[in-house]
Coordinates of C-alpha atoms in Angstrom, one line a residue:
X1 CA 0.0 0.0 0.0
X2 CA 1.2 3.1 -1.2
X3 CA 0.4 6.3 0.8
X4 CA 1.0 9.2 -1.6
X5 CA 0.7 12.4 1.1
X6 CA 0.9 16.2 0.7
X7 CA 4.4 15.9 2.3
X8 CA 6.1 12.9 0.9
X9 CA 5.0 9.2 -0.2
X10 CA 5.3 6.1 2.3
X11 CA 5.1 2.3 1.3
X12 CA 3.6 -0.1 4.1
X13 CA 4.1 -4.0 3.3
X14 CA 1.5 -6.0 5.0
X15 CA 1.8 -9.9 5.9
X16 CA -1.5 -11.3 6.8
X17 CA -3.4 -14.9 7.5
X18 CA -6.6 -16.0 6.4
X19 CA -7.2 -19.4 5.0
X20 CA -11.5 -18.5 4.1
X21 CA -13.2 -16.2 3.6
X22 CA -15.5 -17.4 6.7
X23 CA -12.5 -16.2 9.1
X24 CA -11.3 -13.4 10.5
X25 CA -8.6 -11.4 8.8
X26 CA -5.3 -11.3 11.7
X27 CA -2.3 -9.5 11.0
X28 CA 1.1 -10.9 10.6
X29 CA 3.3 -8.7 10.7
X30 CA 4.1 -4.9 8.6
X31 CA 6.9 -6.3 6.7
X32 CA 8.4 -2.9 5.4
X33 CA 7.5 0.8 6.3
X34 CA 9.5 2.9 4.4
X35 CA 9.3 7.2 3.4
X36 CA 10.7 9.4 0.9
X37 CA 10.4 13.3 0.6
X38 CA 9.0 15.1 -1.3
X39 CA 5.4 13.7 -2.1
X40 CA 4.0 13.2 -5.9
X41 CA 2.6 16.9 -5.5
X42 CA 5.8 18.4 -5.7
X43 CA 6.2 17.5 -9.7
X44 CA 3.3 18.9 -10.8
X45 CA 4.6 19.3 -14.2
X46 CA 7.0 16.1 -14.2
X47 CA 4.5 13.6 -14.2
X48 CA 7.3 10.9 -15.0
X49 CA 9.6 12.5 -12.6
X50 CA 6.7 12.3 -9.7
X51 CA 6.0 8.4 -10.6
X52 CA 10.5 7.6 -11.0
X53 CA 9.9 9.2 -7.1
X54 CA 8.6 6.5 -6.0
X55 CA 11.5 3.9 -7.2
X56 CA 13.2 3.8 -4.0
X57 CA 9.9 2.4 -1.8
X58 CA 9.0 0.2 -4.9
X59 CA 12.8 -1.0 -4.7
X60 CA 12.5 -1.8 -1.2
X61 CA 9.3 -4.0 -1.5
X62 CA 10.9 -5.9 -4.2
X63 CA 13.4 -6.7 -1.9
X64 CA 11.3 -7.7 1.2
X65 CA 8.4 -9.9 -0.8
X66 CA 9.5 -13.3 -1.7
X67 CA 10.2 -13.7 -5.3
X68 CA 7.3 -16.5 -5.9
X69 CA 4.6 -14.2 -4.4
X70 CA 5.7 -11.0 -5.7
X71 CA 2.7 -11.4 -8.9
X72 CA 0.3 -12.8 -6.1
X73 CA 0.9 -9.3 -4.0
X74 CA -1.7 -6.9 -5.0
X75 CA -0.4 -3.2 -4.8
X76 CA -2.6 0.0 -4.5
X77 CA -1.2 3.7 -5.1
X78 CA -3.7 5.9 -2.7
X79 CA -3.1 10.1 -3.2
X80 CA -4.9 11.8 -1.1
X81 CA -5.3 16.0 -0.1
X82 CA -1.9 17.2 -1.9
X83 CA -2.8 15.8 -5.5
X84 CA -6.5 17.2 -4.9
X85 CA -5.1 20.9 -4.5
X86 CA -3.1 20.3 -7.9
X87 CA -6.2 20.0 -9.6
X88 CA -7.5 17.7 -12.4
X89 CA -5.5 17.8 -15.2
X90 CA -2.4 18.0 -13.3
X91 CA -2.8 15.2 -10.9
X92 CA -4.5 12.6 -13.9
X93 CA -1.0 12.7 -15.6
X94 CA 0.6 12.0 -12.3
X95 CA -1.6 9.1 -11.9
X96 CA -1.4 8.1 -15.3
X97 CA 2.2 7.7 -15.2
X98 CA 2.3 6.3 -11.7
X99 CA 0.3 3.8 -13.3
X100 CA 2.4 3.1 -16.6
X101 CA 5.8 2.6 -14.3
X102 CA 4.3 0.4 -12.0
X103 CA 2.9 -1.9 -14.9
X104 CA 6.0 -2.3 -17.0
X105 CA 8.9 -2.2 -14.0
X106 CA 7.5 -3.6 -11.1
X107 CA 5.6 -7.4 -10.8
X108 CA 3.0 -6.3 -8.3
X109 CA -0.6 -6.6 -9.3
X110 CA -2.4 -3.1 -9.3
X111 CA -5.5 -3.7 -7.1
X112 CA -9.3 -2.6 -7.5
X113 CA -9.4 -1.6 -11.2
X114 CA -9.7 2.4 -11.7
X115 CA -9.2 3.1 -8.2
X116 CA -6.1 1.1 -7.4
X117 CA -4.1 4.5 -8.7
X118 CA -6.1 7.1 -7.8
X119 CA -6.7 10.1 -5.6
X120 CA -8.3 8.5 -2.5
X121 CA -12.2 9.7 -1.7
X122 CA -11.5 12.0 1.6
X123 CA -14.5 9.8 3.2
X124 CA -12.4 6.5 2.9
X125 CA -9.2 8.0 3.7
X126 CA -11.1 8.8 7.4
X127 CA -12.9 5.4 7.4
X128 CA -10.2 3.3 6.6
X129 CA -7.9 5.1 10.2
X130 CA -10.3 4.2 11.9
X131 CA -10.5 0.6 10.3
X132 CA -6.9 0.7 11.3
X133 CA -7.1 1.7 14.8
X134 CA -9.9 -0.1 15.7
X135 CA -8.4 -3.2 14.2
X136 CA -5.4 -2.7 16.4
X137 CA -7.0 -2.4 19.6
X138 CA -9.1 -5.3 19.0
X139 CA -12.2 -3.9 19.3
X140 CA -13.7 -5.5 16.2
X141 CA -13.1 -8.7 18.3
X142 CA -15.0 -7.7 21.1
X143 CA -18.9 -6.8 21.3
X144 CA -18.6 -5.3 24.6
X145 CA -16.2 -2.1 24.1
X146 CA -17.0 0.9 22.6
X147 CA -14.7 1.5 19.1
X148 CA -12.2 4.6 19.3
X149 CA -12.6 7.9 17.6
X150 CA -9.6 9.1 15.2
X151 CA -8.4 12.1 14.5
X152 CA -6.0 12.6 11.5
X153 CA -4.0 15.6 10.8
X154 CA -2.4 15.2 7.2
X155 CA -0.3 18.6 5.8
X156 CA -3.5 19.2 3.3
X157 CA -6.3 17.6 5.3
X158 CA -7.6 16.9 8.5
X159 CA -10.2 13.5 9.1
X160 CA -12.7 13.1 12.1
X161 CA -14.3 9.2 12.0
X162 CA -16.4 8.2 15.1
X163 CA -18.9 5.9 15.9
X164 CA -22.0 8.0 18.0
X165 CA -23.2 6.1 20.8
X166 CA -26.5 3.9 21.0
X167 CA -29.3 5.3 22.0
X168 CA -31.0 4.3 25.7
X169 CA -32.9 1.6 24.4
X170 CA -30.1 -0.2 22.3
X171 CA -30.9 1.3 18.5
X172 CA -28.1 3.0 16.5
X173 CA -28.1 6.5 16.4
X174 CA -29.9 8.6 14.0
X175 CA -27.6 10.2 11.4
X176 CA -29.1 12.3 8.0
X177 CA -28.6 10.5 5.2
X178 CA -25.7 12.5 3.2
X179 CA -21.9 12.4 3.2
X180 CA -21.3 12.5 6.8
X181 CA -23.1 9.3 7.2
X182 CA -20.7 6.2 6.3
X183 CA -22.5 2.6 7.3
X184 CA -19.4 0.0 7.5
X185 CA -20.0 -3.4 7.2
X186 CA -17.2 -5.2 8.5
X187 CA -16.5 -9.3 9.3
X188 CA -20.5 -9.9 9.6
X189 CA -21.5 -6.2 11.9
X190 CA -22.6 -2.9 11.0
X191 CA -21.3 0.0 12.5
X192 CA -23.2 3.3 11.4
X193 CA -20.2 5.8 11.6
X194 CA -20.0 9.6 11.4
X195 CA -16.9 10.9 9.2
X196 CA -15.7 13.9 7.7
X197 CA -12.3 15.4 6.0
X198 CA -11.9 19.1 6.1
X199 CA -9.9 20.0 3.1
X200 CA -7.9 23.0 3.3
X201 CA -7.2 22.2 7.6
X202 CA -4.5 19.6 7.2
X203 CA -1.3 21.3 9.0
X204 CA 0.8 23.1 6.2
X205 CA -2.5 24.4 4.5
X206 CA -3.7 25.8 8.5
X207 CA -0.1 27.2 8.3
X208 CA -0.6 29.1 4.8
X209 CA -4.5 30.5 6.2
X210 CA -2.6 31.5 9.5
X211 CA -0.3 33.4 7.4
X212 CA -2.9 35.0 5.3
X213 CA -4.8 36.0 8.3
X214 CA -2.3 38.2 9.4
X215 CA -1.5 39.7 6.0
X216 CA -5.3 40.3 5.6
X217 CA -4.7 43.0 7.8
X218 CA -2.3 45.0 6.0
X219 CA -3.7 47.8 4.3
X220 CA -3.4 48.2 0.5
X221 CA -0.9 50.7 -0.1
X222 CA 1.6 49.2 2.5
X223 CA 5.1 50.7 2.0
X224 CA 8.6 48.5 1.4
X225 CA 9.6 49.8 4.6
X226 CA 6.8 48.4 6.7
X227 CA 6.6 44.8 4.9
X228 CA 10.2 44.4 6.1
X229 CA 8.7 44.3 10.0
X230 CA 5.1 42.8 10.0
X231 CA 4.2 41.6 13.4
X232 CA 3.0 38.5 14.2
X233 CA 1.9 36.8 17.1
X234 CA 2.6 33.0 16.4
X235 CA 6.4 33.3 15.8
X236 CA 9.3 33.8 18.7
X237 CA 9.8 36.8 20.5
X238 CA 12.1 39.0 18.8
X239 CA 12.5 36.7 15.5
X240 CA 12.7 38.5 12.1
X241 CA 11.3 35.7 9.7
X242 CA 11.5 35.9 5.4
X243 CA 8.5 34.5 4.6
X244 CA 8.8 33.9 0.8
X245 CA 5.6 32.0 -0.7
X246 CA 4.5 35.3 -2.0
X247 CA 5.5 37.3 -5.5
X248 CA 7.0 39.6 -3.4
X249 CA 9.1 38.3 0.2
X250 CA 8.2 39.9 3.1
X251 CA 9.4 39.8 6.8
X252 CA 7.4 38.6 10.0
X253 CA 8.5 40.4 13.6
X254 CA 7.7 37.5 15.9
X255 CA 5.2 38.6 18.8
X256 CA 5.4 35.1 21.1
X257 CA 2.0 36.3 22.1
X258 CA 0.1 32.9 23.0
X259 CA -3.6 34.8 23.6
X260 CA -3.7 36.5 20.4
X261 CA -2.1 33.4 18.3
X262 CA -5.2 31.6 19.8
X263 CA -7.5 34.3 18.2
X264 CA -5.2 33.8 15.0
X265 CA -6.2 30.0 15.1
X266 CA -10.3 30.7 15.6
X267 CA -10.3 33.2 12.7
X268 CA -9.4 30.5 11.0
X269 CA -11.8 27.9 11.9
X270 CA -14.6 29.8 10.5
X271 CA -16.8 29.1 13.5
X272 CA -19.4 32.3 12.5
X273 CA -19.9 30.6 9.1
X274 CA -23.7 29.8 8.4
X275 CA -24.3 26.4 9.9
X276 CA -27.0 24.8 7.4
X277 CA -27.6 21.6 9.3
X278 CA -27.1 22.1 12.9
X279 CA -25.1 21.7 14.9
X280 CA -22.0 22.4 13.2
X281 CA -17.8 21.9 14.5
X282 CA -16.4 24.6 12.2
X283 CA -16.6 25.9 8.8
X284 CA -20.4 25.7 8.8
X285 CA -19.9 21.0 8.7
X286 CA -22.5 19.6 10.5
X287 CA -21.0 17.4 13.1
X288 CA -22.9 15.8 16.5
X289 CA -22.3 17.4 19.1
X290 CA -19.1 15.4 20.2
X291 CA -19.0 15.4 24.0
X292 CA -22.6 14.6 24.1
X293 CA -22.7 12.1 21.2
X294 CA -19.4 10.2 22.0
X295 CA -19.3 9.8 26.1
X296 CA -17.6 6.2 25.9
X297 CA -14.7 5.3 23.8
X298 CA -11.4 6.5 23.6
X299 CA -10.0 9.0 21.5
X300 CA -6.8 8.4 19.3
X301 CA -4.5 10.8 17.5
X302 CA -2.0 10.4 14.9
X303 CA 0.3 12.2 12.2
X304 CA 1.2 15.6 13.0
X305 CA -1.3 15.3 16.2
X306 CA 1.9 12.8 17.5
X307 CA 5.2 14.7 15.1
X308 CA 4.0 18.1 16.7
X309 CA 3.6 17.2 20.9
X310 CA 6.0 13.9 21.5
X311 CA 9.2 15.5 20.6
X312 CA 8.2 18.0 23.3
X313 CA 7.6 15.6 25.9
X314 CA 3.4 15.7 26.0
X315 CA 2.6 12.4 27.1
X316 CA 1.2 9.6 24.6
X317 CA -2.5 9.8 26.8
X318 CA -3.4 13.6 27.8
X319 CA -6.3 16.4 28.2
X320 CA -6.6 19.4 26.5
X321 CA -5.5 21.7 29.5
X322 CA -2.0 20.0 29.0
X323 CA -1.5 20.8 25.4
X324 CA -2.9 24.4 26.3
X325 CA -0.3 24.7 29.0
X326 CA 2.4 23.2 26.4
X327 CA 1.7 25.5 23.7
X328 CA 1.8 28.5 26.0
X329 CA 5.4 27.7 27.5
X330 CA 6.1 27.3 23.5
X331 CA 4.5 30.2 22.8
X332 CA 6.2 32.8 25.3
X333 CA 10.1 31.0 24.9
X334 CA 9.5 29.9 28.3
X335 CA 9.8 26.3 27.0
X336 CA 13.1 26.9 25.3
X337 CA 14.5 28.5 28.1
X338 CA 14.5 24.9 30.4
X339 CA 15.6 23.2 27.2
X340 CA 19.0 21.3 28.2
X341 CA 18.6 18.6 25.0
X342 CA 21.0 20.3 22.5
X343 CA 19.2 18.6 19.4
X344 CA 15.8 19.3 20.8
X345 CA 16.6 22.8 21.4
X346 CA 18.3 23.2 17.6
X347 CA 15.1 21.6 16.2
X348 CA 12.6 24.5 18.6
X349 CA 15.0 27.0 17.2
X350 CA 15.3 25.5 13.1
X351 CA 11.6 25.6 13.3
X352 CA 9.7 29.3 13.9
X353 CA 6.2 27.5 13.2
X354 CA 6.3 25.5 16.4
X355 CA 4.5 28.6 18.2
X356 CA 1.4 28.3 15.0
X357 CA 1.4 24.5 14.7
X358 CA 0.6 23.7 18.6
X359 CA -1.8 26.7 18.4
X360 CA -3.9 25.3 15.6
X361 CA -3.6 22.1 16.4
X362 CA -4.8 22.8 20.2
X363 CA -7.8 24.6 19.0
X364 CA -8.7 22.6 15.9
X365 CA -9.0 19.8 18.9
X366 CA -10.8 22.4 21.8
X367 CA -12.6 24.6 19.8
X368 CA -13.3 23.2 16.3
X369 CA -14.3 19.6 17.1
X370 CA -15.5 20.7 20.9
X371 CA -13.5 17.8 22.7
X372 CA -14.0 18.3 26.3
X373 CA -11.4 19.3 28.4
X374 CA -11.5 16.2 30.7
X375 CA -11.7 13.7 27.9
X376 CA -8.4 11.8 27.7
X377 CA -6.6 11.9 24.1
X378 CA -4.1 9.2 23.1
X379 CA -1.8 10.3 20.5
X380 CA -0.4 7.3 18.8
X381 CA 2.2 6.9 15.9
X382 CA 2.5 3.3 16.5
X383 CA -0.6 0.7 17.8
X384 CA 1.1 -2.6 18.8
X385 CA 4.4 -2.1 16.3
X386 CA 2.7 -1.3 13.5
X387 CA 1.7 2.1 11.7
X388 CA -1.7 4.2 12.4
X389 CA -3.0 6.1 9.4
X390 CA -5.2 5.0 7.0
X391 CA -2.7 2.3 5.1
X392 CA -3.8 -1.0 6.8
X393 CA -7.9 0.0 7.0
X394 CA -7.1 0.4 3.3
X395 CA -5.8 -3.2 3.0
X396 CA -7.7 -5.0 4.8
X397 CA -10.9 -3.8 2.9
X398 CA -9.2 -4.9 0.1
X399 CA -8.7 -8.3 1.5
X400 CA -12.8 -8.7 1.2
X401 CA -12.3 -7.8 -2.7
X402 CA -13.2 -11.5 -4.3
X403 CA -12.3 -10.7 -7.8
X404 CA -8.4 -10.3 -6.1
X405 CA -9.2 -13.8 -4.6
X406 CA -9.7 -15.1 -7.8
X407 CA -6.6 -13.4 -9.3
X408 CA -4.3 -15.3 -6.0
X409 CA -5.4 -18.5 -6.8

């Protein structure tokens, strides 16, 4: 399985047993995890350059698969939010040509037709985490625990999946019948799930809005002088940043100012946007209410949720007050300042956005999705040895796909 991301492309090599299809699917072992930077989206006029990117993962699973079962091991190529933001055109002849290399280099069988290259539906990518989670915790093996919420924080995208509780009397919740609504059937059980991916909130696009929110300020005629020192609250005390992703550079005065970076990271939310079908998290998306409609299981974490707050010491289970506290001390250099870890305290100071990143990403949790501040949050990278994310939800779904079945044999 071949995760194609905004910020590089990762291949995940799955060993798995199942001798019928009348038996449950169990989980060898992940066989090969391996990463490249940058991700397909960074060629988007090389289409063959994007696809000879992924050469050295593709390399590496030729190695790891035994030669007899290499044209019996189905591969899948899943892009998800940073090929959408390329558009059509552009991301079709990366695809294309993704496609073509894979066929006439490599022995893998490409999987599910159509969609075994392809920009992956934002609805599965969210399903398919929490396929993965879940199927980690063994909670698909148990009928008395409540499945786990996930949270997934990509650079283009950010996914909420969760099952809402049963009502009193034992029925499943009622959802409206649209694209928030995702009804799972899995080994034999239905699970009625609610899901949605906010393009445009994953953490390098939240980083771009945060950005614009303070140049939105600016007034027109703004002279040279003044776009050399434009304040901002979300970068260190004191720094002077070039911020260069415009047609013209400018320069950011960093403010450390932790209140107002907050306010920074509402604006951005959108939470005054017209709410349609109530109630809403943010950006006018109808969401149940999450602290009244998820009360028992737990709540899990991954990507930059877990490459943003572990290198900084927040423990692997936490509440929100925590992460507040965190991104404070971060915030007002009061962090640095206790710092004795030479590498950790080059990476704080390599890294202006660390200020902006804990700042959305506390509020995207508090104040977007409205998780209470008592609930515990696990943030995982790892369930059991083996990757969170979307990659194994993906691969186990395709395990149910008979026409592969027939193709093994």
């Amino acid at each position: 399985m071949v995760d194609a991301g905004s910020t590089g492309s990762r291949i995940h090599v799955y060993r798995f047993h199942q001798c019928s299809d009348h038996e449950p699917v169990t989980l060898e072992d992940e066989e090969l995890f391996a990463q490249t930077i940058p991700g397909l989206s960074a060629y988007p006029d090389h289409p063959e350059k994007a696809a000879e990117s992924l050469d050295v993962l593709l390399n590496d699973a030729v190695k790891v698969v035994p030669e007899h079962l290499q044209r019996k091991t189905p591969i899948a190529v899943k892009a998800t939010a940073g090929l959408r933001l390329l558009g059509q055109e552009k991301s079709e002849n990366i695809l294309k040509a993704v496609r073509h290399r894979l066929e006439t280099k490599y022995p893998f069988p490409i999987v599910g037709g159509e969609d075994g290259v392809a920009i992956m539906d934002g609805r599965d990518e969210g399903v398919f985490a929490w396929i993965t989670v879940n199927f980690l915790l063994g909670h698909f093996d148990r009928s008395d625990t409540h499945t786990a919420a996930i949270l997934d924080l990509g650079g283009g995208s950010t996914q909420i999946v969760f099952e809402p509780d049963r009502l009193p009397d034992g029925r499943l919740p009622e959802l409206p019948d649209n694209d928030f609504k995702y009804v799972l059937k899995h080994e034999g059980r239905e699970y009625v799930l609610y899901q949605h991916s906010y393009l445009g909130y994953g953490l390098m696009e939240a980083r771009k809005r945060m950005h614009q929110q303070i140049l939105s300020h600016l007034p027109e005629d703004v002279s040279q002088e003044e776009r050399d020192e434009i304040f901002h609250a979300c970068l260190p005390q004191g720094l002077t940043w070039k911020y260069s992703k415009l047609a013209e550079p400018i320069h950011f005065k960093g403010l450390g100012a932790y209140d107002d970076c907050l306010g920074i990271a509402d604006l951005i939310l959108n939470k005054e946007k017209e709410c349609e079908l109530a109630p809403c998290s943010f950006n006018g998306i109808y969401q149940p209410r999450f602290g009244e409609s998820f009360t028992q299981g737990p709540i899990y974490v991954f990507s930059y949720f877990y490459d943003r707050t572990q290198p900084l010491g927040l423990p692997a289970s936490f509440r929100l007050p925590e992460l507040a506290a965190l991104t404070e001390s971060i915030c007002n250099g009061e962090f640095l300042e206790n710092v004795t870890d030479i590498a950790l305290r080059d990476e704080i100071l390599d890294r202006p956005e660390w200020c902006l990143d804990l700042s959305f990403i506390y509020r995207l949790l508090s104040f977007g999705y409205e998780i209470p501040h008592t609930r515990e949050i696990t943030v995982a990278k790892k369930i059991n040895g083996v990757e969170t994310g979307w990659c194994l939800g993906a691969a186990i779904a395709i395990l149910g796909d008979n026409s592969l079945k027939e193709e093994a044999h």
